[in-house]
Coordinates of C-alpha atoms and ligand atoms in Angstrom, one line a residue:
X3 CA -16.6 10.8 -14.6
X4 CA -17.5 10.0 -11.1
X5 CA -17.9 6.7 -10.4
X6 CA -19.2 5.1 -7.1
X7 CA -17.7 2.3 -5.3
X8 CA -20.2 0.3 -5.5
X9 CA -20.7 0.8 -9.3
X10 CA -16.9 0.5 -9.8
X11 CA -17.2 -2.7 -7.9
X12 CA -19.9 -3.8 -10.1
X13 CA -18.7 -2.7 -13.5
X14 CA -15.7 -4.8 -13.0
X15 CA -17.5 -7.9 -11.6
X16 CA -19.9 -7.5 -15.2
X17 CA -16.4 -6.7 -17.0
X18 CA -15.0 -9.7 -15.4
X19 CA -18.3 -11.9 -15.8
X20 CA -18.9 -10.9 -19.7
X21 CA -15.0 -12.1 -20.8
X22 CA -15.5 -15.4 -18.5
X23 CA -18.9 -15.8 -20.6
X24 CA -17.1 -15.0 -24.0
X25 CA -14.4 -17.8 -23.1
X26 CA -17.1 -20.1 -22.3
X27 CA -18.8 -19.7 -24.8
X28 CA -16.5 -19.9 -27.1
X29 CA -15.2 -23.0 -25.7
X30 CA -19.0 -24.8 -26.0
X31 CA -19.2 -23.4 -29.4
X32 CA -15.7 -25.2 -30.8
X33 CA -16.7 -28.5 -29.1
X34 CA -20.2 -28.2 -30.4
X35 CA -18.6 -27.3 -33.8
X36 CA -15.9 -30.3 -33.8
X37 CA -18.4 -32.6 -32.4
X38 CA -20.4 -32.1 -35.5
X39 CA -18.0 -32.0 -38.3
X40 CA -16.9 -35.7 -36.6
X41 CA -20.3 -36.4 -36.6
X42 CA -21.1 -35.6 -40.7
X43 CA -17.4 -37.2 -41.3
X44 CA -18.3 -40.3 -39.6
X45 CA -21.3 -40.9 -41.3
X46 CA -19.8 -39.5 -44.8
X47 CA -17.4 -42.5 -44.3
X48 CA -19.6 -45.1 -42.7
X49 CA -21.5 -44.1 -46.3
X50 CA -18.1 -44.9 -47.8
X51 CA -17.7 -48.2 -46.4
X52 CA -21.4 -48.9 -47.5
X53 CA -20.2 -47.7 -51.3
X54 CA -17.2 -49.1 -51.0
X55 CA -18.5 -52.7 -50.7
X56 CA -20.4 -52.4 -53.8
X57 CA -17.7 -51.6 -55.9
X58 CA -15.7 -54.1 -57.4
X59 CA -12.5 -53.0 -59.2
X60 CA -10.4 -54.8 -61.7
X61 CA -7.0 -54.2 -62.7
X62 CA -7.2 -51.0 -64.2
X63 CA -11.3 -50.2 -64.5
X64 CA -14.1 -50.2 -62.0
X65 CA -17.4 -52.1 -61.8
X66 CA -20.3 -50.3 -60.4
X67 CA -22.7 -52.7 -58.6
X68 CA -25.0 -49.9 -57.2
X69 CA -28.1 -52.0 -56.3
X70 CA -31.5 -50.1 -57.2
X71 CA -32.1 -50.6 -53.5
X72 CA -29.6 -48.3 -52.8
X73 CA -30.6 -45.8 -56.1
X74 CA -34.1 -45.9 -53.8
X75 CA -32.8 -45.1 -50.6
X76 CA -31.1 -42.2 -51.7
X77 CA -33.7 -40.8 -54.2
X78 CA -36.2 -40.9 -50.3
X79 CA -33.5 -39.2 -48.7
X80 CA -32.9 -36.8 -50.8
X81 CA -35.9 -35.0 -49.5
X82 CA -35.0 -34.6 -46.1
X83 CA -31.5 -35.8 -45.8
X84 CA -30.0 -35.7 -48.9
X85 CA -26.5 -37.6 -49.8
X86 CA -24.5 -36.9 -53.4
X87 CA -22.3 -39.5 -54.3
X88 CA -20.1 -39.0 -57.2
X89 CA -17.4 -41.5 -58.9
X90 CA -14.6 -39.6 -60.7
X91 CA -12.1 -41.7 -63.4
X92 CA -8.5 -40.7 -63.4
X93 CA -9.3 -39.0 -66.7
X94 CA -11.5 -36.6 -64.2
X95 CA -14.5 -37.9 -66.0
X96 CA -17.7 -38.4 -63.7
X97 CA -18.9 -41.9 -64.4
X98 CA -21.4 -41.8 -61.8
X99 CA -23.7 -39.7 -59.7
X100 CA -26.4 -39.6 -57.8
X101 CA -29.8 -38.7 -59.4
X102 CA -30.5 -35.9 -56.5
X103 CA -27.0 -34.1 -58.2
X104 CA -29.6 -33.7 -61.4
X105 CA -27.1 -31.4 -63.8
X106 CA -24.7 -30.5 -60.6
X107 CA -21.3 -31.7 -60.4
X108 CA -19.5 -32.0 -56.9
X109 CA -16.1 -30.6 -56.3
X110 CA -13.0 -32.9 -56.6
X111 CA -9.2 -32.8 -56.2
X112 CA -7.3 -34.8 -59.0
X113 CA -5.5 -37.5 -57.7
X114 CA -6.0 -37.7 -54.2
X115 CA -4.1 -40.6 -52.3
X116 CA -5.5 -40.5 -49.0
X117 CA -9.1 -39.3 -47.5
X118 CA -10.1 -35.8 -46.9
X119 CA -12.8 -33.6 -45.8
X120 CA -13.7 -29.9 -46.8
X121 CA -17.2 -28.0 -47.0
X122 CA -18.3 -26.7 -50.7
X123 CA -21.3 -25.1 -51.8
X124 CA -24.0 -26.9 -54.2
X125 CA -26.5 -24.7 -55.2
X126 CA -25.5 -21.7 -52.8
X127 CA -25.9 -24.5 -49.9
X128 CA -22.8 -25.4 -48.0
X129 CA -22.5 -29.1 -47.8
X130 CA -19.7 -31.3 -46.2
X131 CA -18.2 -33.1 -48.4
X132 CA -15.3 -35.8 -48.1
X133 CA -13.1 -37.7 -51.1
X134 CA -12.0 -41.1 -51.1
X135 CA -9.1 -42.9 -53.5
X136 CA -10.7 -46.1 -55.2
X137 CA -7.6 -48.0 -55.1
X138 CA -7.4 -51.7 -56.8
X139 CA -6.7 -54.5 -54.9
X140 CA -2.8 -53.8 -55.7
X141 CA -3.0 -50.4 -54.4
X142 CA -3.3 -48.4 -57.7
X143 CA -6.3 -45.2 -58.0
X144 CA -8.1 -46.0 -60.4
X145 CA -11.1 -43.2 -59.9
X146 CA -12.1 -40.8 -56.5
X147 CA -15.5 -41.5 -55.1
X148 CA -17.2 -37.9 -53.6
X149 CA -19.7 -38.0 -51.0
X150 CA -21.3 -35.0 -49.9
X151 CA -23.8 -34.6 -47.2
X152 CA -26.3 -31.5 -46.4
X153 CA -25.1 -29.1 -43.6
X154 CA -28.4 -27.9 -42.8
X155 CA -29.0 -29.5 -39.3
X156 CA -25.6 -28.6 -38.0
X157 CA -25.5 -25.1 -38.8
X158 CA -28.4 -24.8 -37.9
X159 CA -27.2 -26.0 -34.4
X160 CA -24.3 -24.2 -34.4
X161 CA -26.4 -20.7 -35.5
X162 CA -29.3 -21.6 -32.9
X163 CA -26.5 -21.9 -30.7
X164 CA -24.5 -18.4 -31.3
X165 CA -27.8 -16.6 -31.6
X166 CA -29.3 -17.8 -28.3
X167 CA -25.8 -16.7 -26.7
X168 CA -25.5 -13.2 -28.5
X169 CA -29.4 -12.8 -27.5
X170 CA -29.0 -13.6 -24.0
X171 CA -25.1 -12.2 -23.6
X172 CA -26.5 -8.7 -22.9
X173 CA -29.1 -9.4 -20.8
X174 CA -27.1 -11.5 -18.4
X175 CA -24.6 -8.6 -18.3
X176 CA -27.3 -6.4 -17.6
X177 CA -29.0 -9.0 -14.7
X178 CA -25.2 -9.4 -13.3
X179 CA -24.7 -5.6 -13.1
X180 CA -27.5 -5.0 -11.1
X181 CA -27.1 -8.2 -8.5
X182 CA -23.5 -6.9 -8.4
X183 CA -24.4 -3.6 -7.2
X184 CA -26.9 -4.4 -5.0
X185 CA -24.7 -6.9 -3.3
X186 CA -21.3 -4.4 -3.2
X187 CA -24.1 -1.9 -2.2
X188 CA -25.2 -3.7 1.1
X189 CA -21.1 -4.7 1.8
X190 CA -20.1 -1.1 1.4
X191 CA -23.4 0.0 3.8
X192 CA -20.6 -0.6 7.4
X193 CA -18.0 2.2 4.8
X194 CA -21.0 4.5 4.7
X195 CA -22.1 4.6 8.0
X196 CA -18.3 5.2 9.1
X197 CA -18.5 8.0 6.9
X198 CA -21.4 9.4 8.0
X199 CA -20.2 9.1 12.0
X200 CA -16.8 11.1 10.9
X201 CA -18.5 13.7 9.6
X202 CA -20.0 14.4 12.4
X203 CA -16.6 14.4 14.0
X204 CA -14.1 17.7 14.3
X205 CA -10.9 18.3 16.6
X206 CA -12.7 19.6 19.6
X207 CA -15.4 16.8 19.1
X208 CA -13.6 13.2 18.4
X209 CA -16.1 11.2 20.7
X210 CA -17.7 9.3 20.6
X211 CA -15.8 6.6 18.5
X212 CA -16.8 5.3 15.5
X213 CA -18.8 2.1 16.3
X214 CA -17.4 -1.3 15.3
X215 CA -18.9 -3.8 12.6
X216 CA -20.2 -7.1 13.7
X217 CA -18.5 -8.9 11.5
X218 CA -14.8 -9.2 12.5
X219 CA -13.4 -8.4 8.9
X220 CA -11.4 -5.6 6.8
X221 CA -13.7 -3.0 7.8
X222 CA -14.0 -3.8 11.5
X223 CA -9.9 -4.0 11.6
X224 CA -10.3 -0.3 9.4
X225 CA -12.8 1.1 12.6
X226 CA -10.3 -0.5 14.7
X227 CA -7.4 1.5 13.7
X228 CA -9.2 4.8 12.8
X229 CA -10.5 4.3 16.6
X230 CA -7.0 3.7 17.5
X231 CA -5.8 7.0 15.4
X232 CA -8.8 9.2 17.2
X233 CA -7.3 8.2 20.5
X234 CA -4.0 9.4 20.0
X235 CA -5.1 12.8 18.3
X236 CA -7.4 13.1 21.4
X237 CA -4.0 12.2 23.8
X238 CA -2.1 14.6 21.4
X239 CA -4.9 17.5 21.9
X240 CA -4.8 16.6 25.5
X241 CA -1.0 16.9 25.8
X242 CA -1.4 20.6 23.8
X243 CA -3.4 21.7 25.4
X244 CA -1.1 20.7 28.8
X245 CA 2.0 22.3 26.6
X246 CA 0.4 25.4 25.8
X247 CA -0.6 25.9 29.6
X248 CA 3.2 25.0 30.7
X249 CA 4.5 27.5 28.0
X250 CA 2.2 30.4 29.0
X251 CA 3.1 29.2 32.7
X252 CA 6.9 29.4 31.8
X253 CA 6.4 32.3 30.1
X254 CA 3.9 33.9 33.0
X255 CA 6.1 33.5 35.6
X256 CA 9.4 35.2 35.0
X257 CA 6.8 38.0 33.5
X258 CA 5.1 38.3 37.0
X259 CA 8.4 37.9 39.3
X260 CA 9.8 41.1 36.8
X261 CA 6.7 43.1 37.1
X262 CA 6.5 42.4 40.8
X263 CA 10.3 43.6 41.0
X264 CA 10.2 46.5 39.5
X265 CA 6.8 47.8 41.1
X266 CA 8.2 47.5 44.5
X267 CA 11.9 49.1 43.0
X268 CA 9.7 51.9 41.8
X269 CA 8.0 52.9 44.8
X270 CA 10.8 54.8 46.6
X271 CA 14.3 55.4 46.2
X272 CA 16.5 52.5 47.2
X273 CA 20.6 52.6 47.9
X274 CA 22.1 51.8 44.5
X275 CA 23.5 48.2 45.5
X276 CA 20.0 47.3 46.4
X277 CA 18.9 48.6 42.6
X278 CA 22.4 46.3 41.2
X279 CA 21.0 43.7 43.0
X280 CA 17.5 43.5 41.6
X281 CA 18.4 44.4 38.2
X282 CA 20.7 41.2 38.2
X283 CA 17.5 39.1 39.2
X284 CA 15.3 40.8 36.7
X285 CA 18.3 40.1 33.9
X286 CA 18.2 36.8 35.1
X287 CA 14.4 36.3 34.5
X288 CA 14.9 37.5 31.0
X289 CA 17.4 35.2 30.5
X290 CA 14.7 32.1 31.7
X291 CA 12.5 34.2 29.3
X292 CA 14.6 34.0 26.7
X293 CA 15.6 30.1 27.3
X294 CA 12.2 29.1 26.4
X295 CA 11.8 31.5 24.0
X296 CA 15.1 30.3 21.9
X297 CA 14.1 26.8 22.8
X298 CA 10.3 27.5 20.4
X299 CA 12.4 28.9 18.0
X300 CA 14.8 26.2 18.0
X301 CA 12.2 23.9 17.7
X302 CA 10.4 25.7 14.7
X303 CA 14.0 25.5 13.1
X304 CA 14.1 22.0 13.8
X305 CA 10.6 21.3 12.2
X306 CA 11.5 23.1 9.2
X307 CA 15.0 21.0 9.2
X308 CA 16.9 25.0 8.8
X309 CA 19.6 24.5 11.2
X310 CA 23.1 25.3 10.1
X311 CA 25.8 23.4 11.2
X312 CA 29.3 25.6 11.3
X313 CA 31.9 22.9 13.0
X314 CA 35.0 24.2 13.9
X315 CA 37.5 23.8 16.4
X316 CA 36.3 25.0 20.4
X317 CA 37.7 25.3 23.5
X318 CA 35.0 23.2 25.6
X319 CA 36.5 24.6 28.8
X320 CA 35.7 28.0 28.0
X321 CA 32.2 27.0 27.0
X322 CA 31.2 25.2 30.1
X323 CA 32.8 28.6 32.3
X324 CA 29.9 30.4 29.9
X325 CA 27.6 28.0 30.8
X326 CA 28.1 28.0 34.7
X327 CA 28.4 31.8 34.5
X328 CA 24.7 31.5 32.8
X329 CA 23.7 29.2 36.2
X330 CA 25.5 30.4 38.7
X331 CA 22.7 32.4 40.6
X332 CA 20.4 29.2 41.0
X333 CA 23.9 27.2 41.7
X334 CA 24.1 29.9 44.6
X335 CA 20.5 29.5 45.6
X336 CA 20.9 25.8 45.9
X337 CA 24.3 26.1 46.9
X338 CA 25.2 23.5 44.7
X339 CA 28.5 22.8 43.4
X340 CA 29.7 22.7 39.7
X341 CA 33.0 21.2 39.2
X342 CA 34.7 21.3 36.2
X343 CA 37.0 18.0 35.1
X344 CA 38.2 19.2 32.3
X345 CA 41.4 20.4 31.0
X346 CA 41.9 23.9 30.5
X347 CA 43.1 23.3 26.7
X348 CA 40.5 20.8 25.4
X349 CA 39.7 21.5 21.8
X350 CA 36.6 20.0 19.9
X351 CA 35.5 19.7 16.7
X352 CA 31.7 21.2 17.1
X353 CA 29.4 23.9 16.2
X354 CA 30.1 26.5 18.9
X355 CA 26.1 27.2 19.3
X356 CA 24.3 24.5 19.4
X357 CA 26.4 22.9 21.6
X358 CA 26.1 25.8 23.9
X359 CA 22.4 24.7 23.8
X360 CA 23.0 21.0 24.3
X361 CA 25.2 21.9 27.3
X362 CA 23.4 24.7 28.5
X363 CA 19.7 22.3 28.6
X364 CA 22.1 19.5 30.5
X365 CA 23.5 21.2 33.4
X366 CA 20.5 23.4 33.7
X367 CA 18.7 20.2 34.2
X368 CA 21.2 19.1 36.6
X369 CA 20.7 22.4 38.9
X370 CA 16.6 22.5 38.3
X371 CA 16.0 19.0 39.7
X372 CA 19.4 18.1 41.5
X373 CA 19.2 18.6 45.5
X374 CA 20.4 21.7 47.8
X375 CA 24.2 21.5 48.2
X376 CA 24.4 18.6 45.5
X377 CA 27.4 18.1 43.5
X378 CA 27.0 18.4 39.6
X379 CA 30.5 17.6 37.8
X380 CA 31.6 18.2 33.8
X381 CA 34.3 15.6 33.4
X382 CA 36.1 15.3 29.8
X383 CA 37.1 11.6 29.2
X384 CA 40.2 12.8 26.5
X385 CA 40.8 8.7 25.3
X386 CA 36.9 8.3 24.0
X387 CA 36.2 12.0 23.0
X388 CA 33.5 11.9 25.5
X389 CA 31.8 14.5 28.4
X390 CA 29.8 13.2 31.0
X391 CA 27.6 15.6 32.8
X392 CA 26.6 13.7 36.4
X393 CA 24.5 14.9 39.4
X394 CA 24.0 13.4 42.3
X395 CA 19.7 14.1 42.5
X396 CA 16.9 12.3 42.4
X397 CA 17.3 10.6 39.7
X398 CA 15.2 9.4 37.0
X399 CA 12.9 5.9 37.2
X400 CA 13.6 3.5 35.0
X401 CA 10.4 3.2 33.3
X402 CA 10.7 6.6 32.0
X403 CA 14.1 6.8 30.9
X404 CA 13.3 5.2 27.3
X405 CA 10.9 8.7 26.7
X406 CA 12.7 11.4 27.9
X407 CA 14.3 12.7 24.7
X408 CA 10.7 12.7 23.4
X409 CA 9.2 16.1 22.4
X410 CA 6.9 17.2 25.4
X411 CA 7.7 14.3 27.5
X412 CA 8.0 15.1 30.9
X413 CA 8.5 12.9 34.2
X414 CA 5.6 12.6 36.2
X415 CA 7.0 12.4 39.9
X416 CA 6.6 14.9 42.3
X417 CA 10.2 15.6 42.5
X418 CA 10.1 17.0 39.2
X419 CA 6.6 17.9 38.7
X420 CA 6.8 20.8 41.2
X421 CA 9.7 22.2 38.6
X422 CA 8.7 24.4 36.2
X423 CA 9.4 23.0 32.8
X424 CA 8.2 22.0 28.9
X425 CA 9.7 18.8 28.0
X426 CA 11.5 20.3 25.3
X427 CA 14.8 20.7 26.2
X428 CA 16.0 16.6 26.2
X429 CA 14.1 16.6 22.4
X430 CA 16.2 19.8 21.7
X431 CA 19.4 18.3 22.7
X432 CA 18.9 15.2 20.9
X433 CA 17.9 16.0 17.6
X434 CA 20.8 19.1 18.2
X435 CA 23.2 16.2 19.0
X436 CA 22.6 13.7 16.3
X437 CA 22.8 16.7 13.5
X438 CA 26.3 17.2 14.4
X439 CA 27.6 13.9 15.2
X440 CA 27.4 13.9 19.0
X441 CA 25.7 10.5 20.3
X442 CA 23.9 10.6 23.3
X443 CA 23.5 8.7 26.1
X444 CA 21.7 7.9 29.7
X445 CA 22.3 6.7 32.9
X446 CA 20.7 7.0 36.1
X447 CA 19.3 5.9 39.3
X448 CA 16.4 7.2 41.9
X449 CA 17.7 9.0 44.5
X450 CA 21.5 8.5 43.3
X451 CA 21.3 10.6 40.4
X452 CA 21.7 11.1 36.8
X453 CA 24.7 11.3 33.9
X454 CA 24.4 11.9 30.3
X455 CA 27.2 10.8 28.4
X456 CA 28.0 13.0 24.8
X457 CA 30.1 11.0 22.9
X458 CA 31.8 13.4 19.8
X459 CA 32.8 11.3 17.3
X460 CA 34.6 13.9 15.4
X461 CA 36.8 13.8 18.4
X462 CA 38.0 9.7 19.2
X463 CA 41.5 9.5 19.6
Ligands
ADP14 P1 11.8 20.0 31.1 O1 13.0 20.1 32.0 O2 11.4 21.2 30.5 O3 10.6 19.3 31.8 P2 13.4 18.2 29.6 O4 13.1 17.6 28.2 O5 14.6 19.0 29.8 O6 12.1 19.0 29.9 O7 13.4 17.0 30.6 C1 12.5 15.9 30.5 C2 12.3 15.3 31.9 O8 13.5 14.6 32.3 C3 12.1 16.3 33.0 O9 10.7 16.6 33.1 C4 12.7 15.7 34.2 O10 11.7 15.0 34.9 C5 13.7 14.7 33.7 N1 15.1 15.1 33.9 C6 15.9 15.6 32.9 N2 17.2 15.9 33.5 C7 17.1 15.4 34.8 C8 18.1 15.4 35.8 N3 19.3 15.8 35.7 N4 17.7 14.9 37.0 C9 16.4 14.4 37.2 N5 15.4 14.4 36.2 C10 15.8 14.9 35.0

C-alpha cells in the first residue's frame, strides 16, 4: 500500500497518541477505582465502629443493644442508600439482620480473625461487603458482624467513566489524525517544493539551484548539500567535457601530423632514406596513438578492478633500455639526456607490464615537460629497493603537488599547459603501483625540477 509521508507521519503520531491515551486512561481508571473501594471500605468500617459500640459482649455470648433509632435510620436508607448488617454466631447461625435483608442472607466466611473486604451479589446486585470478628473483651470470636453496602454510585462512576472514554477514544484519534496531517503536511510543503525544482532538473540543465528554506533546519542543511552535490556534478560535467576535448585533441593530432606525412610522401617519388625517415616519425605517432589509447583501456581495466598481476623476477635495466628506446626521438628533439644509474644486473620482483607502464608514464613525463638539453636520470638505490626518476625542469608548485595522481588532474601553468596531455597518466601509475606493492612518492621544486621515488617493497634488502 502506498503510503504518503505525511500520512505515515500522522498514522504514527495517532498510533503513538491512542497507546499514550490507553495508559492514561487506564491509570485515571485504577485510581478512580481504588479511590472508591477505600471510599465504600471506610464508610463500611466507620459503620463498624458505630455497630460495634452498641454491642456489648460477655464471656462467651453477645448482647445486642441496637437502639430503634438506629432500626429507623437504616429502614430510611434503605431506599436510597441501603446498608445490610448481619450478626453471625460461631455456630454460623444469623442472630441478626437488618429488616432491608427481608428473607436474604449475606455471604460470610466461618471464623474469620481479622477484617476483610470482597464484593458479593444480593439479588443479582453487586454490593461491597466487609466482615468483622466480634471478639470478647479477652480476645475470643464469639460471632462475625457483615456489613454490606450498595455499589450502585461507584459503578456507576466507574461505567460513566469507561463509557465516556471508549465514546470519545475514537473520535480524538480521528481529530489527532487529521491535525497530525495537516501539520506534517505544511512541514513537508519546503520536501515538496525541492522535489518539484529537481524535476525540473537534468544533466545538461542543473541551474539554477534548488532554493534554500528560511528556516535554518534539516531541510535547509538537505538543500545545502544537494546544492553542494549539483555543483560538483556541474564541475565534473565541466571537467568532461574539457577531457573529452583533450582526448579527441590527443587523439587528432598524431592523426593529422600522419595524414599530413604521408600526403606530402605520396606526391612524388622520394630517395628511400627520406621514405625510412618519415615512416619512423609516422611509427612514432602511432606509438603516441597508441599510448593514449592503452592508457583508456587501462583505465577501463582499472574501473572494472580486471587487472592481472603476474610478479616475477625482471631485469629493470633492460626495461628502462626499452623505455628510452620508446623516447629516444623526443630525447633527440630536445636533446635531452637520459642517464641510466643502474646496474646492469638488477633483478626485481614485479609484473613486467605494468611496470613498463608506470616507467614508461614517468620518464615520458620527464621528457614532455623537462627543458631542451635537460638531464633526466634512472638511479637504482640497491639498500632501500628503491628507483628514483629526477629531471631537472620546471618543476611542479607546491600547491598542486597533493592532486597530481588524481584522475584528470592536470597542472594549470603555462609551462605545462602548452603540452599536450590528459591527466591520466599519474592516476594510471598510481593505482598501477599500489596494486603491486610499489609505493610512490614526490618531490619537487619550480624551476629545479621533479623526482618520483618507487619504493618496491617486494625488493628491501
Ligand atoms: P598529463 O601529462 O597527461 O597531463 P599526468 O597525470 O601524467 O597527465 O600528469 C599530471 C600533471 O603533472 C601534468 O599535467 C603536469 O603538469 C605535471 N607533471 C607530471 N610530471 C611532471 C614532470 N616531470 N615535470 C613537470 N610537471 C610534471
Amino acid at each position: 500500500m502506498k503510503l504518503y509521508f505525511k500520512n505515515r507521519i500522522a498514522l504514527f503520531n495517532t498510533l503513538a497518541a491512542a497507546i499514550t491515551m490507553l495508559v492514561v486512561f487506564a491509570a485515571v481508571y485504577a485510581v478512580v477505582y481504588i479511590t472508591t473501594y477505600h471510599y465504600l471500605d471506610n464508610n463500611i468500617r466507620e459503620e463498624k465502629e458505630e455497630l460495634f459500640s452498641q454491642i456489648t459482649t460477655t464471656r462467651d455470648s453477645l448482647i445486642l443493644g441496637l437502639n430503634a433509632e438506629w432500626e429507623e435510620l437504616e429502614h430510611n436508607r434503605a431506599e436510597v442508600d441501603p446498608i445490610f448488617l448481619q450478626i453471625v454466631d460461631n455456630r454460623g447461625v444469623v442472630i441478626f439482620h437488618s429488616r432491608n435483608l427481608e428473607n436474604d442472607q449475606l455471604q460470610f466466611a466461618d471464623s474469620l480473625t481479622n477484617e476483610q473486604f470482597f464484593n458479593v451479589a444480593l439479588n443479582g446486585k453487586i454490593i461491597r461487603q466487609g466482615q468483622f470478628p466480634i471478639k470478647t473483651r479477652t480476645g475470643q470470636i464469639i460471632g462475625q458482624l457483615d456489613i454490606g453496602v450498595s455499589q450502585v454510585d461507584s459503578m456507576l462512576i466507574l461505567s460513566n467513566l469507561r463509557n465516556t472514554f471508549f465514546a470519545t477514544f475514537p473520535l480524538m484519534l480521528i481529530f489527532f489524525y487529521i491535525v497530525t496531517s495537516l501539520v506534517a503536511s505544511r512541514s513537508i510543503a519546503p520536501v515538496k517544493q525541492l522535489i518539484s525544482y529537481a524535476e525540473k532538473m537534468n544533466y545538461n540543465n542543473i541551474n539554477p539551484k534548488l532554493p534554500l528554506p528560511v528556516h535554518q533546519d534539516e531541510i535547509y542543511q538537505l538543500t545545502a548539500t544537494i546544492n553542494a552535490l549539483l555543483e560538483r556534478i556541474e564541475m565534473g560535467r565541466n571537467r568532461e567535457k574539457q577531457i573529452t576535448s583533450d582526448i579527441s585533441h590527443e587523439l587528432w593530432t598524431p592523426l593529422t601530423s600522419i595524414k599530413g606525412t604521408l600526403e606530402v610522401l605520396i606526391r612524388k617519388p622520394r630517395d628511400p632514406q627520406k621514405y625510412q625517415e618519415k615512416i619512423v616519425q609516422v611509427i612514432q605517432e602511432v606509438d603516441d596513438m597508441n599510448h593514449t589509447v592503452n592508457q583508456l583501456l587501462y583505465l577501463a581495466r582499472l574501473d572494472a578492478g580486471n587487472i592481472n598481476i603476474i610478479k616475477k623476477q625482471v631485469n629493470l635495466y633492460d626495461i628502462m633500455v626499452v623505455i628510452r628506446n620508446r623516447w629516444n626521438l623526443q630525447l633527440q628533439n630536445k636533446q635531452m639526456i637520459l642517464q641510466l644509474e643502474i646496474p646492469e644486473d638488477t633483478m626485481i620482483q614485479t609484473d613486467f607490464g605494468l611496470l613498463e607502464i608506470i616507467l614508461g608514464n614517468l620518464v615520458g613525463n620527464a621528457v614532455k615537460y623537462g627543458y631542451n638539453q635537460g638531464l633526466l636520470v634512472c638511479r637504482w638505490h640497491a639498500e632501500t629497493g628503491t628507483l628514483s626518476i629526477s629531471d631537472n625542469g620546471p618543476g611542479i608548485p607546491q600547491e598542486h603537488l597533493p592532486h597530481i595522481f588524481e584522475r584528470f588532474y592536470r597542472v594549470n601553468v603555462p609551462e605545462s599547459s602548452s603540452v599536450q596531455g590528459t591527466g591520466l597518466g599519474l592516476y594510471m601509475v598510481k593505482n598501477l603501483a599500489e596494486i603491486q606493492g610499489i609505493n610512490i612518492t614526490v618531490e619537487s621544486k619550480v624551476n629545479e625540477g621533479t623526482q618520483f621515488d618507487l619504493h618496491f617493497i617486494d625488493n628491501e634488502s
